[in-house]
Coordinates of C-alpha atoms in Angstrom, one line a residue:
Chain A
T1 CA 77.7 129.0 89.8
M2 CA 75.9 126.0 88.0
S3 CA 75.4 127.5 84.5
A4 CA 78.7 129.1 84.3
G5 CA 80.2 125.5 85.2
S6 CA 78.4 124.0 82.5
G7 CA 78.6 126.4 80.1
N8 CA 82.5 126.3 80.3
K9 CA 82.6 122.4 79.9
N10 CA 81.8 122.8 76.1
T11 CA 81.3 126.9 75.8
E12 CA 77.4 127.0 75.2
P13 CA 74.7 125.5 76.8
W14 CA 73.6 124.2 73.4
G15 CA 76.8 124.5 71.4
S16 CA 76.5 121.1 69.2
F17 CA 73.6 123.3 67.6
D18 CA 75.1 125.9 67.1
D19 CA 78.6 124.0 65.4
N20 CA 75.9 121.9 63.1
L21 CA 73.0 124.4 62.5
I22 CA 73.6 127.9 62.7
Q23 CA 77.1 129.6 61.6
G24 CA 77.1 132.4 63.6
S25 CA 74.4 134.2 62.3
G26 CA 71.7 132.3 64.7
S27 CA 73.7 131.6 67.6
A28 CA 73.1 134.8 69.4
V29 CA 69.8 133.8 69.8
I30 CA 69.9 130.7 71.1
D31 CA 72.9 131.8 73.1
M32 CA 71.6 134.2 75.4
E33 CA 68.7 132.6 76.4
N34 CA 70.0 129.8 77.2
M35 CA 72.8 131.5 79.2
D36 CA 70.7 132.1 82.4
D37 CA 70.3 129.2 84.4
T38 CA 67.5 130.5 86.8
S39 CA 65.1 131.1 83.3
G40 CA 63.5 127.6 83.8
S41 CA 62.5 128.4 80.1
S42 CA 64.3 125.1 78.7
F43 CA 61.1 123.5 77.4
E44 CA 60.1 126.6 75.3
D45 CA 64.3 126.5 74.2
M46 CA 63.7 122.8 73.0
G47 CA 60.4 123.7 71.4
E48 CA 62.0 126.9 69.9
L49 CA 65.0 125.0 68.5
H50 CA 62.8 121.7 67.3
Q51 CA 60.9 124.5 65.7
R52 CA 63.9 125.9 63.8
M53 CA 65.3 122.0 63.2
K54 CA 61.6 121.5 61.4
E55 CA 62.2 124.9 59.5
E56 CA 66.1 123.7 58.2
E57 CA 64.3 120.3 57.3
E58 CA 61.8 121.9 55.3
V59 CA 64.6 124.4 53.6
T60 CA 66.6 121.3 52.9
E61 CA 63.9 119.6 51.6
E62 CA 63.0 122.4 49.2
A63 CA 67.0 122.4 48.1
A64 CA 67.2 118.9 47.6
A65 CA 64.1 118.6 45.6
T66 CA 65.4 121.6 43.2
E67 CA 68.9 119.5 42.9
D68 CA 69.0 117.8 39.6
H69 CA 70.4 114.3 40.8
E70 CA 67.5 114.3 43.3
D71 CA 65.0 114.2 40.5
G72 CA 62.9 111.3 41.3
E73 CA 65.3 109.7 43.6
F74 CA 63.2 110.0 47.0
L75 CA 65.2 107.6 49.4
G76 CA 67.8 110.0 49.2
M77 CA 65.1 112.2 50.6
K78 CA 64.3 109.7 52.9
G79 CA 67.3 109.0 53.6
L80 CA 68.4 112.8 55.0
K81 CA 65.1 112.6 56.7
G82 CA 66.3 109.8 59.1
Q83 CA 69.2 111.2 59.1
L84 CA 68.2 114.7 60.4
G85 CA 65.4 112.5 62.6
R86 CA 68.1 110.6 64.2
Q87 CA 70.2 114.0 65.2
V88 CA 67.3 115.6 66.5
A89 CA 66.2 112.6 68.5
D90 CA 70.1 112.6 69.7
E91 CA 70.1 116.4 70.5
V92 CA 66.6 115.8 72.5
W93 CA 67.8 113.3 74.5
Q94 CA 70.8 115.3 75.1
A95 CA 68.7 118.7 76.0
G96 CA 66.5 116.5 78.6
K97 CA 69.5 114.9 80.3
R98 CA 71.1 117.8 80.6
Q99 CA 67.7 119.7 82.0
A100 CA 67.5 116.4 84.5
S101 CA 71.1 116.5 85.8
R102 CA 70.4 120.3 86.5
A103 CA 67.6 119.4 88.5
F104 CA 69.1 116.7 90.6
N105 CA 72.1 118.6 91.3
L106 CA 69.8 121.1 92.2
Y107 CA 67.9 119.1 95.0
A108 CA 69.5 115.8 95.3
N109 CA 73.1 117.3 95.9
I110 CA 74.8 116.2 98.3
D111 CA 77.4 118.9 98.7
I112 CA 74.8 120.9 100.7
L113 CA 76.6 118.2 103.4
R114 CA 79.7 118.3 102.8
P115 CA 80.7 121.3 104.9
Y116 CA 79.7 119.3 107.5
F117 CA 82.2 116.5 107.1
D118 CA 84.9 118.6 106.7
V119 CA 87.3 117.4 109.4
E120 CA 90.4 115.5 110.2
P121 CA 91.1 112.4 112.3
V122 CA 92.5 114.6 114.8
Q123 CA 89.7 116.5 115.6
V124 CA 87.1 113.8 115.9
R125 CA 89.5 111.9 118.6
S126 CA 89.9 115.2 120.3
R127 CA 86.0 115.9 120.3
L128 CA 85.3 112.4 121.2
M129 CA 87.8 113.2 124.0
E130 CA 86.3 116.4 124.9
S131 CA 82.5 115.0 124.8
M132 CA 83.4 113.7 128.5
I133 CA 84.7 116.6 130.3
P134 CA 82.5 119.3 130.9
V135 CA 83.7 123.1 130.6
R136 CA 82.8 125.2 133.7
M137 CA 82.5 128.1 132.1
I138 CA 78.7 129.2 131.8
N139 CA 78.7 132.9 131.1
F140 CA 80.1 132.8 127.9
P141 CA 78.3 130.5 125.2
Q142 CA 80.1 128.1 124.6
K143 CA 81.9 126.9 121.4
I144 CA 79.6 123.9 120.0
A145 CA 81.1 122.3 116.4
G146 CA 79.0 121.9 114.3
E147 CA 79.8 118.8 112.3
L148 CA 78.1 115.3 111.6
Y149 CA 80.7 112.9 110.7
G150 CA 81.6 112.2 114.4
P151 CA 77.7 111.8 115.8
L152 CA 76.7 109.8 112.8
M153 CA 79.6 107.5 113.5
L154 CA 79.2 107.3 117.0
V155 CA 75.2 106.3 116.4
F156 CA 76.2 103.7 114.1
T157 CA 78.9 102.1 116.6
L158 CA 76.0 102.3 119.3
V159 CA 73.9 100.1 116.6
A160 CA 76.7 97.7 116.4
I161 CA 77.4 97.9 119.7
L162 CA 73.6 96.8 120.8
L163 CA 73.3 94.3 118.2
H164 CA 76.1 92.7 119.8
G165 CA 74.5 93.0 123.3
M166 CA 71.2 91.6 121.8
K167 CA 72.6 88.7 120.3
T168 CA 74.4 87.7 123.4
S169 CA 71.5 88.1 126.1
D170 CA 69.0 86.3 123.1
T171 CA 66.4 88.6 123.3
I172 CA 63.8 87.7 121.6
I173 CA 61.9 90.1 119.7
R174 CA 58.3 89.9 118.6
E175 CA 57.5 92.9 116.7
G176 CA 60.0 93.6 113.8
T177 CA 63.3 92.2 114.0
L178 CA 67.0 92.8 115.8
M179 CA 68.5 95.1 113.4
G180 CA 65.4 97.1 112.2
T181 CA 65.1 97.4 116.3
A182 CA 68.9 98.5 116.8
I183 CA 68.8 101.0 113.8
G184 CA 65.6 102.6 115.1
T185 CA 66.4 103.0 118.7
C186 CA 69.4 104.6 118.2
F187 CA 68.6 106.8 115.2
G188 CA 65.6 107.7 116.8
Y189 CA 66.8 108.9 120.2
W190 CA 69.2 110.5 118.1
L191 CA 67.3 112.6 115.4
G192 CA 64.2 112.8 118.0
V193 CA 65.6 113.8 121.1
S194 CA 67.8 116.4 119.1
S195 CA 64.7 117.9 117.5
F196 CA 62.3 118.3 120.8
I197 CA 65.3 120.2 122.7
Y198 CA 65.8 121.7 119.7
F199 CA 62.2 122.7 119.4
L200 CA 62.5 123.4 123.6
A201 CA 65.3 125.9 122.8
Y202 CA 63.5 127.7 120.3
L203 CA 60.4 127.8 122.9
V204 CA 62.9 129.4 125.6
N205 CA 65.0 131.5 123.3
A206 CA 68.2 129.8 123.5
Q207 CA 71.1 130.3 121.3
I208 CA 71.6 126.9 119.5
T209 CA 71.0 126.1 116.2
M210 CA 69.6 122.3 114.9
L211 CA 72.8 121.5 113.7
Q212 CA 74.7 122.0 116.9
M213 CA 72.3 120.2 118.7
L214 CA 72.6 117.3 116.8
S215 CA 76.9 117.7 117.1
L216 CA 76.0 117.9 121.1
L217 CA 73.7 114.8 121.4
G218 CA 75.6 112.7 119.0
Y219 CA 79.2 113.3 120.8
G220 CA 77.4 112.9 124.0
L221 CA 76.8 109.2 122.9
F222 CA 80.6 108.7 123.0
G223 CA 80.0 107.7 126.7
H224 CA 77.1 105.7 126.1
C225 CA 79.0 103.5 123.7
V226 CA 81.5 103.0 126.4
V227 CA 79.6 102.0 129.5
L228 CA 78.0 99.6 126.9
L229 CA 80.8 98.3 125.4
V230 CA 82.0 97.3 129.1
S231 CA 78.9 96.0 130.5
Y232 CA 77.2 94.0 127.8
N233 CA 80.9 91.7 127.9
I234 CA 81.0 92.2 131.7
H235 CA 78.1 91.5 133.3
F236 CA 78.1 93.0 137.0
H237 CA 75.3 94.9 137.6
F238 CA 77.2 97.2 140.4
L239 CA 80.1 97.8 137.8
F240 CA 77.4 99.4 135.2
Y241 CA 75.6 101.6 137.8
V242 CA 79.0 103.1 138.5
L243 CA 79.8 103.9 134.9
W244 CA 76.2 105.0 134.4
L245 CA 76.7 107.6 137.1
L246 CA 80.4 108.1 136.0
C247 CA 80.5 108.3 132.1
G248 CA 76.7 109.3 131.9
G249 CA 77.1 111.7 134.3
L250 CA 80.2 113.3 132.7
S251 CA 78.7 113.6 129.2
T252 CA 75.5 114.6 130.5
L253 CA 77.2 117.3 132.5
R254 CA 79.2 118.5 129.7
M255 CA 76.1 118.9 127.5
V256 CA 74.3 120.5 130.2
A257 CA 77.0 123.0 130.7
A258 CA 77.1 124.0 127.1
L259 CA 73.0 124.7 127.1
L260 CA 73.5 126.6 130.0
S261 CA 75.7 128.7 128.5
R262 CA 73.6 129.5 126.0
T263 CA 70.5 130.2 127.8
V264 CA 69.2 132.8 129.9
G265 CA 66.8 132.8 132.9
Q266 CA 66.3 130.1 135.4
T267 CA 63.4 128.5 134.7
P268 CA 64.4 128.1 130.7
R269 CA 67.4 126.4 132.1
L270 CA 65.9 124.6 134.3
L271 CA 63.5 123.4 131.9
L272 CA 65.8 123.0 128.9
C273 CA 68.7 120.7 131.1
G274 CA 66.5 118.9 133.1
T275 CA 65.0 117.6 130.1
L276 CA 68.1 116.6 128.5
S277 CA 70.1 115.1 131.3
V278 CA 66.5 113.1 132.0
L279 CA 66.4 111.9 128.8
H280 CA 70.4 111.1 128.3
M281 CA 70.6 109.0 131.2
L282 CA 67.3 107.3 131.0
F283 CA 68.1 106.0 127.9
L284 CA 71.5 104.7 128.8
L285 CA 69.3 102.9 131.5
Y286 CA 67.2 101.9 129.2
L287 CA 69.9 100.4 126.6
H288 CA 71.0 98.8 128.9
F289 CA 68.2 96.9 131.1
A290 CA 66.2 96.1 128.0
Y291 CA 68.8 94.5 125.7
H292 CA 70.9 92.5 128.4
K293 CA 71.0 89.4 129.8
I294 CA 69.5 89.1 133.2
V295 CA 71.2 86.2 134.8
E296 CA 69.2 86.2 138.0
G297 CA 66.0 86.1 138.5
L298 CA 66.0 88.0 141.3
L299 CA 66.7 91.0 139.4
D300 CA 64.2 90.3 137.1
S301 CA 61.4 89.9 139.1
L302 CA 62.5 93.7 140.8
E303 CA 63.0 95.2 137.8
G304 CA 59.5 93.8 136.6
P305 CA 57.7 97.5 136.5
N306 CA 60.4 99.3 134.3
M307 CA 60.2 96.9 131.7
V308 CA 59.9 97.9 127.8
P309 CA 57.6 97.4 125.4
M310 CA 59.3 95.2 124.0
Q311 CA 58.3 91.4 125.3
R312 CA 60.0 89.6 127.4
V313 CA 59.6 85.6 127.4
A314 CA 60.0 83.9 131.1
R315 CA 62.8 81.9 130.1
D316 CA 63.1 78.1 131.4
V317 CA 66.8 78.1 132.7
P318 CA 66.8 75.2 134.8
E319 CA 70.0 75.9 136.7
L320 CA 69.3 79.4 138.0
T321 CA 65.5 78.6 138.8
I322 CA 65.1 80.0 142.4
N323 CA 64.6 78.0 144.8
A324 CA 62.3 78.6 147.9
T325 CA 65.1 80.5 150.4
V326 CA 65.3 82.9 147.9
R327 CA 61.9 83.5 147.0
S328 CA 61.1 84.1 151.0
L329 CA 63.8 86.8 150.4
V330 CA 62.3 88.5 147.4
P331 CA 59.2 89.8 150.1
L332 CA 61.8 91.3 152.0
L333 CA 63.6 93.0 149.6
R334 CA 60.4 94.5 147.7
A335 CA 59.7 95.8 151.3
H336 CA 63.3 98.3 151.1
Chain B
M1 CA 70.7 135.1 48.2
A2 CA 68.4 132.1 47.7
T3 CA 71.0 130.0 46.4
A4 CA 73.7 131.2 49.3
A5 CA 70.8 130.4 52.3
E6 CA 70.3 126.9 51.0
E7 CA 74.2 126.4 50.9
E8 CA 74.6 127.9 54.2
A9 CA 71.9 125.1 55.2
N10 CA 73.3 122.6 53.2
R11 CA 76.8 123.0 54.8
P12 CA 76.1 122.2 58.1
F13 CA 74.6 119.0 57.1
A14 CA 77.6 117.5 55.2
G15 CA 79.1 115.6 57.5
L16 CA 75.7 113.5 57.9
S17 CA 74.4 113.4 54.3
D18 CA 76.4 111.4 51.5
V19 CA 74.9 114.1 49.0
S20 CA 77.9 116.3 48.0
I21 CA 81.2 117.7 49.8
S22 CA 81.6 121.1 48.8
E23 CA 83.7 121.0 45.1
D24 CA 86.1 123.9 46.0
I25 CA 88.2 121.6 48.6
P26 CA 90.1 118.9 47.5
V27 CA 90.0 115.7 49.3
E28 CA 93.2 114.4 50.3
G29 CA 94.9 111.9 52.7
D30 CA 93.4 109.1 54.2
I31 CA 90.6 108.6 55.6
S32 CA 91.1 106.5 59.1
V33 CA 88.2 106.9 60.8
P34 CA 88.7 107.0 64.6
V35 CA 87.7 104.7 67.2
G36 CA 85.2 106.8 69.0
P37 CA 81.8 106.2 70.0
S38 CA 80.4 105.5 66.9
A39 CA 82.7 102.5 66.3
R40 CA 81.0 101.6 70.3
R41 CA 77.6 101.7 69.1
D42 CA 78.1 99.3 66.0
D43 CA 80.1 96.9 68.3
E44 CA 77.4 97.0 70.7
F45 CA 74.8 96.2 67.8
S46 CA 76.9 93.4 66.7
T47 CA 76.8 91.4 70.8
L48 CA 72.8 91.1 69.9
D49 CA 73.6 88.6 67.6
E50 CA 76.2 86.5 69.4
P51 CA 74.4 83.4 71.4
V52 CA 73.2 84.0 74.9
K53 CA 76.1 81.8 76.4
E54 CA 78.7 83.4 75.0
T55 CA 76.9 86.9 77.0
V56 CA 76.6 85.0 79.8
L57 CA 79.8 83.4 80.0
R58 CA 81.6 86.9 79.0
D59 CA 80.3 88.2 82.0
L60 CA 80.4 85.3 84.7
R61 CA 84.5 85.7 83.3
A62 CA 84.6 89.5 84.4
V63 CA 82.9 88.7 87.6
G64 CA 85.4 85.8 88.2
K65 CA 88.0 87.6 87.2
K66 CA 87.4 90.5 89.7
F67 CA 87.2 87.7 92.0
V68 CA 90.5 87.1 92.0
H69 CA 91.2 90.7 92.1
V70 CA 89.4 90.8 95.5
L71 CA 91.3 87.3 97.0
Y72 CA 94.8 88.6 95.7
P73 CA 94.5 92.6 97.1
K74 CA 97.3 93.8 94.9
R75 CA 96.9 97.8 94.1
S76 CA 95.3 97.4 90.5
T77 CA 92.6 99.8 89.0
A78 CA 90.6 96.8 87.3
L79 CA 88.0 96.4 89.8
L80 CA 87.3 100.4 89.6
R81 CA 88.0 100.7 85.7
D82 CA 85.2 98.2 84.9
W83 CA 83.1 98.5 87.7
D84 CA 80.1 95.8 87.3
L85 CA 77.2 95.3 90.2
W86 CA 76.6 91.6 89.4
G87 CA 79.4 90.1 91.4
P88 CA 77.7 92.1 94.8
L89 CA 74.0 91.1 93.6
L90 CA 75.5 87.1 93.2
L91 CA 77.1 87.5 96.4
C92 CA 75.1 89.6 98.4
V93 CA 71.5 86.9 97.4
T94 CA 74.2 83.5 98.1
L95 CA 75.4 85.4 101.9
A96 CA 71.1 86.0 102.2
L97 CA 70.7 82.4 101.5
L98 CA 73.1 81.1 103.7
L99 CA 71.7 82.9 106.7
Q100 CA 68.4 81.5 105.8
G101 CA 66.8 79.1 108.5
G102 CA 68.8 80.6 111.4
A103 CA 65.6 80.3 113.8
A104 CA 66.0 78.3 117.3
D105 CA 61.9 78.1 117.2
S106 CA 59.2 79.1 115.0
D107 CA 58.4 81.9 117.0
Y108 CA 62.2 83.5 117.2
Q109 CA 62.3 86.1 114.2
G110 CA 65.4 88.0 115.1
G111 CA 67.7 86.1 112.7
P112 CA 68.7 88.1 109.9
Q113 CA 65.9 87.6 107.4
F114 CA 66.8 87.4 103.3
A115 CA 65.3 91.4 102.9
E116 CA 67.2 92.4 105.8
V117 CA 70.8 91.4 104.7
F118 CA 69.8 92.9 101.6
V119 CA 69.0 95.9 103.3
I120 CA 72.0 95.9 105.7
V121 CA 74.5 95.4 102.6
W122 CA 73.5 97.7 99.9
F123 CA 72.4 100.6 102.2
G124 CA 75.6 100.2 104.2
S125 CA 77.6 100.3 101.1
I126 CA 75.2 103.4 100.2
I127 CA 75.9 105.3 103.2
I128 CA 80.1 104.4 102.9
T129 CA 80.0 105.5 99.6
I130 CA 78.4 108.9 100.7
N131 CA 80.4 109.2 103.2
S132 CA 83.7 109.1 101.3
K133 CA 82.1 111.1 98.9
L134 CA 81.6 114.0 101.3
L135 CA 84.7 113.5 102.4
G136 CA 86.6 114.3 99.1
G137 CA 87.0 111.0 97.3
T138 CA 87.4 110.9 94.6
I139 CA 85.8 107.6 93.4
S140 CA 82.5 107.5 91.9
F141 CA 79.4 106.2 93.1
F142 CA 79.1 103.0 91.3
Q143 CA 82.6 102.1 91.5
S144 CA 82.5 102.3 95.1
L145 CA 79.1 100.5 95.6
C146 CA 81.2 97.6 93.2
V147 CA 84.3 97.5 96.0
L148 CA 82.1 97.3 98.8
G149 CA 80.8 94.2 97.0
Y150 CA 83.1 92.2 95.6
C151 CA 84.8 92.7 99.2
I152 CA 82.4 90.9 101.0
L153 CA 83.4 87.5 99.0
P154 CA 85.6 86.4 102.3
L155 CA 83.0 87.0 104.7
T156 CA 80.9 84.7 102.0
V157 CA 83.1 81.9 101.9
A158 CA 83.5 82.0 105.6
M159 CA 79.5 81.7 105.9
A160 CA 79.6 78.8 103.7
V161 CA 82.8 77.6 106.0
C162 CA 80.6 78.1 109.2
R163 CA 77.8 76.3 108.1
I164 CA 79.9 73.6 107.2
V165 CA 81.5 73.0 110.7
L166 CA 78.2 73.9 112.4
V167 CA 77.1 70.9 110.6
A168 CA 79.8 68.8 112.8
G169 CA 78.8 70.4 116.0
S170 CA 77.7 73.9 117.7
G171 CA 79.9 73.4 120.3
S172 CA 82.6 75.8 122.1
V173 CA 84.9 74.0 119.9
S174 CA 83.1 74.8 116.8
F175 CA 82.5 78.4 117.9
A176 CA 86.4 78.9 118.2
V177 CA 87.2 77.8 114.8
R178 CA 84.2 80.0 113.7
L179 CA 85.5 82.8 115.8
V180 CA 88.7 82.7 114.2
V181 CA 87.5 82.2 110.6
V182 CA 84.9 85.2 110.9
T183 CA 88.0 87.0 112.1
A184 CA 90.0 86.6 109.7
S185 CA 87.9 86.8 107.1
F186 CA 86.5 90.2 108.6
G187 CA 90.3 91.3 108.6
W188 CA 90.4 90.1 105.2
S189 CA 87.5 92.2 103.4
T190 CA 88.0 95.7 105.3
F191 CA 92.1 95.0 104.2
A192 CA 91.0 94.5 100.7
S193 CA 88.1 97.1 100.3
T194 CA 90.4 99.7 101.4
A195 CA 93.3 99.0 99.3
F196 CA 91.1 99.9 96.5
L197 CA 89.2 102.9 98.5
A198 CA 92.0 104.6 100.5
D199 CA 93.9 105.8 97.5
S200 CA 90.9 107.7 96.2
Q201 CA 91.1 109.6 99.5
P202 CA 93.3 112.6 101.0
A203 CA 96.0 111.2 102.8
N204 CA 95.7 112.7 106.3
R205 CA 91.9 111.4 106.3
K206 CA 91.9 107.8 105.4
A207 CA 91.5 106.4 108.5
L208 CA 87.8 108.8 108.6
V209 CA 86.8 106.6 105.5
V210 CA 88.2 103.1 106.5
Y211 CA 86.1 103.2 109.9
P212 CA 82.5 103.3 108.8
V213 CA 84.0 100.3 106.4
F214 CA 85.5 98.7 109.5
L215 CA 82.0 98.7 111.1
F216 CA 80.2 97.6 107.9
Y217 CA 82.2 94.6 107.5
F218 CA 82.0 94.1 111.5
V219 CA 78.3 94.0 111.4
I220 CA 78.1 91.4 108.3
G221 CA 81.0 89.2 110.8
W222 CA 78.8 89.7 113.1
M223 CA 76.0 88.3 111.6
V224 CA 77.8 85.5 110.3
L225 CA 79.6 84.3 113.8
T226 CA 76.0 84.2 115.7
F227 CA 74.5 82.8 113.2
S228 CA 72.5 79.1 114.5
P229 CA 71.0 76.6 112.5
S230 CA 67.6 75.9 113.5
Q231 CA 67.1 72.8 115.8

C-alpha cells in the first residue's frame, strides 16, 4: 500500500527523472523496477540512475563540443556541467530522502498503535465504571476491551496522584528523584506485572493476549487512583483500610473473574488469580505506606518491618514525640 | 539518427541551460517568474548577509508575537502556521532555572532538578502530541509541540510571581496567594492550549485530547506550587 500511495502522489516514484531525462523511450526501464516497493534495491536503482545521468552528461558534452558557437568557449561547458551536477545532487538528495522516509514509515510507524486508541469518551467512562464491577459469568470467556488509551491515562493519573502524596508527606528520597520514582513505580508495575501475568497465563495456556492483559490491569488501577486520592488527603488510617478492602477488592475481583473465565483447570486458575490478587492488593498497600505521611510515631514503629527499600529518615517532630506512657503501650501492642 | 538522439538528449535540459531554445517555437508573452521555491532560495541566501542583530531581532519579534497570542487566546492560526521551537525552549529553560535552589537541606534531592523539568516538559509534550495524533488529529508533530510549549508561559509567569511572594514570607497566607495564582495560570494554560489543539480533533473526541493536556499542566503547576526555597 505504501508504494502505491507514494506512487500516486507523483505518478511515478522517479517522476522527476522521467520528465527531464527520458522522453518516454527509456522511462519503462526505470518505472517497472521501482514500482516494486519490496525490492529494496533502491541503491542499485540509484546507481543505475547515476550511471545514466553520467552517460547523458557525456552525450551532451559531445553534442556541445560539436556545436559551432561552443568552440573554445569552455565556460559554457562548465556552466552546463555545473547545472547538471546541481540537478544530480538534488535528485540524489530526493531519492535518499524518499528511501529514508520509507524506512521510517516502516519501522517507526505510530499507525501500528492507532487501532488501540480508537475510543470514544463515553466508552472510556463506561469502562472505568465497569472496572469496579465484577462480572459473575466465569463459564464463558468475558469480553476484555483491547484499548490502550484508558490504561495509559490511568497510569499517568496515578503518577500525578503519587507525586502529590509524596510531596505532602515530605518523603525524602536518597536515590533518585521524586518524579523519576513515581514514573518508574507506576509504569514498572503496569508493564512488569502485566508481562508477568501474561507469562504465567502463557504457561497455563489461558486465553488472554498481552494487549488484553495490559488493558485489564490498566483499568484495574482506577480503583487504586480513587483510594489514593482519598487517603492522601484524609489521613485516617481506618478509612484507608476500608477503602483498600472495598475498592481494591472490587477491582481485583473484576480482574480475577475475567481471568477465571479464560482459564481451564483448578490449579492454573488458582495460580493465576492468586498471583494477580496478591500483587494488586499489595501494590495499593505499598503505595499508601511508602509515600504517605505517618503522623503518629506509634504506627511508624508497628509498620517497621513492612518498610520499602526507600529509606525513611527519622524526623525530629517535637510536637509529636511519644511520651513515656505511650512508649509503655508499645510492647503491649506488639504482644498482640 | 545521431543528431536526432543528441537533440533528444538536449531538449530535457532546455529549461536548465541558456544555450538554446528550439527555434521553431516562437517565444511570446511576458516572462513572469512565479514566486516559487527558487525565489525562496534566493531570499534565504540574501539573509546570510544581514547583520546578526537583525536576524536575532526578527526571531525575537516572532516569539514575542506568539507570546501575545498565548496571553490572549483567540482562535487564530498564527501559532500553528509559523511554528517555531525557540519560545518553548526559552520558557522551559526559564522555568527550570526558576525551579532551582529549592532544597530544604543539602541532602534533599527531591526537588525538581534542571534536567528533570526539561525531560518532563519535552517528553510530556511529545506524549501528548503522539496521543492526539493517534486519536486522529490533523495537527502536525512540531505544531503541537510548539503550541504546548508556548502555553507554558502563564505557568512560568506564575513561578516568577511565586518566587517573589516567597521572598516576602512562606506562611499560610503566602501559600493561599500562591495557590490562587498557580490555579489561575494552570487554568489559563489549559484553556489556551485547548483553544489551539481542540480544533484539530474530531468533535466527539475533544475530551480525550484535553485530559492529558490537563494532567500535563497540572504536574507542572504542582511543581511550581510546591516549590520551597532553601533556607
